[in-house]
XYZ file of C-alpha atoms in Angstrom:
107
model
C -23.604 -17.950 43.553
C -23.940 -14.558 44.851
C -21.380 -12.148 46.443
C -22.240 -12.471 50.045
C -20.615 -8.661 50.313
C -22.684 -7.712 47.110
C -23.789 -4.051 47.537
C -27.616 -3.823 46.847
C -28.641 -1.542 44.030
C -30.362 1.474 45.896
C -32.853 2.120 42.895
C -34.434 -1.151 43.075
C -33.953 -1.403 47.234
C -36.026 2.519 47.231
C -38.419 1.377 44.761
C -39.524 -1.680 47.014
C -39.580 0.116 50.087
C -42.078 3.212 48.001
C -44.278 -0.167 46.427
C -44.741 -0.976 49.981
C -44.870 2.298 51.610
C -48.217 2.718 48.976
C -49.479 -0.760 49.733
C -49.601 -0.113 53.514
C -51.221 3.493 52.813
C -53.575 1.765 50.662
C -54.512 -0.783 53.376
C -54.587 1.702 55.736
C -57.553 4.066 54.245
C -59.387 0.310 53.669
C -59.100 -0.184 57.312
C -60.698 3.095 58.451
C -63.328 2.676 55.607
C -64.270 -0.434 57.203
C -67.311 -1.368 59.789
C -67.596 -4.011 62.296
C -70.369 -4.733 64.742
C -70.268 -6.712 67.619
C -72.454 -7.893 70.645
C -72.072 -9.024 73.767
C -72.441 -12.918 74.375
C -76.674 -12.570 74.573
C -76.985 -10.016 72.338
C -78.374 -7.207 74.910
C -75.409 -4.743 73.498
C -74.388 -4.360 69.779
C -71.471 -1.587 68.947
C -70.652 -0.609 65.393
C -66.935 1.198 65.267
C -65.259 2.543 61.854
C -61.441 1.175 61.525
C -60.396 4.264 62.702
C -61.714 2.912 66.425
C -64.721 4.878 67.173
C -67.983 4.120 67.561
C -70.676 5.076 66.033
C -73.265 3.358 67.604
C -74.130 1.548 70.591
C -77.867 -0.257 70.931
C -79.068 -1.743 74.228
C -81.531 -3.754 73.568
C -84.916 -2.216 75.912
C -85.415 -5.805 77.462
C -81.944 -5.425 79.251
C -82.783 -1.805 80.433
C -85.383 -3.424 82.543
C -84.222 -6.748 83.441
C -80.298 -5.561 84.600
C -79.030 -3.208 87.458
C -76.737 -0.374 85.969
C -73.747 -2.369 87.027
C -74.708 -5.204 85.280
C -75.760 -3.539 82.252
C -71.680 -1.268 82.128
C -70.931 -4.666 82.319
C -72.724 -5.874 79.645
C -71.793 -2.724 77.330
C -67.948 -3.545 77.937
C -68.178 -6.849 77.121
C -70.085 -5.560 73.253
C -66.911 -2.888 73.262
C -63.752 -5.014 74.123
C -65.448 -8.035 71.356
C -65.876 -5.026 68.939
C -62.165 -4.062 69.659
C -60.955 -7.651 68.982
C -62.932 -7.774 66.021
C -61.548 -4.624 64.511
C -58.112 -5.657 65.053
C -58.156 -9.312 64.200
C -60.062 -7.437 60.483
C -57.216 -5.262 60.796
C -53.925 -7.604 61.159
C -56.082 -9.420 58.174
C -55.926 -6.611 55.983
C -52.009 -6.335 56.220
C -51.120 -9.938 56.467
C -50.097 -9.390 53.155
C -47.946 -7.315 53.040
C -46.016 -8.343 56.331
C -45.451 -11.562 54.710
C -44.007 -10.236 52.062
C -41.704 -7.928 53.729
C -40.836 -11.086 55.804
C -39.733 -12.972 52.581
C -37.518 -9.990 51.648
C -34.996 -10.795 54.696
């Protein structure tokens, strides 16, 4: 049975929270070193963004250029940009699952 006013040794309790403090850096340069594309729903728009959040490229496709009006076609380019947004964060919150569910077993 354990003390339930047990002091926890500060050694061990610093050397979990530098383990983790390196685990999260270590995620965090995979993030940014990561590159997701996206499109909107027929493909007329397709963003690539780096985990750090920007974009590095944006292609309209030449067909949509013709066929929409320039509202449309912001339209269209938002839609490519908020799905590559949600893509980068649901590849994020992946990438550190981890490592909150460990921290979450700790409690």
């Amino acid at each position: 049975m354990t003390e339930p006013y047990a002091v926890p040794d500060m050694d061990d309790l610093l050397a979990q929270v530098r383990k983790q403090t390196e685990e999260v850096q270590r995620i965090q340069r995979t993030v940014e070193a990561m590159e997701v594309k996206a499109a909107s729903r027929q493909n007329e728009v397709t963003v690539t963004l780096r985990g750090d959040g920007r974009f590095t490229s944006v292609d309209i496709d030449q067909r949509a250029i013709r066929e929409y009006d320039a509202r449309t076609l912001s339209e269209i380019v938002l839609e490519a940009v908020n799905a590559g947004l949600q893509k980068l964060a649901e590849a994020s919150s992946a990438k550190f699952a981890p490592v909150i569910e460990a921290s979450r077993s700790q409690l």
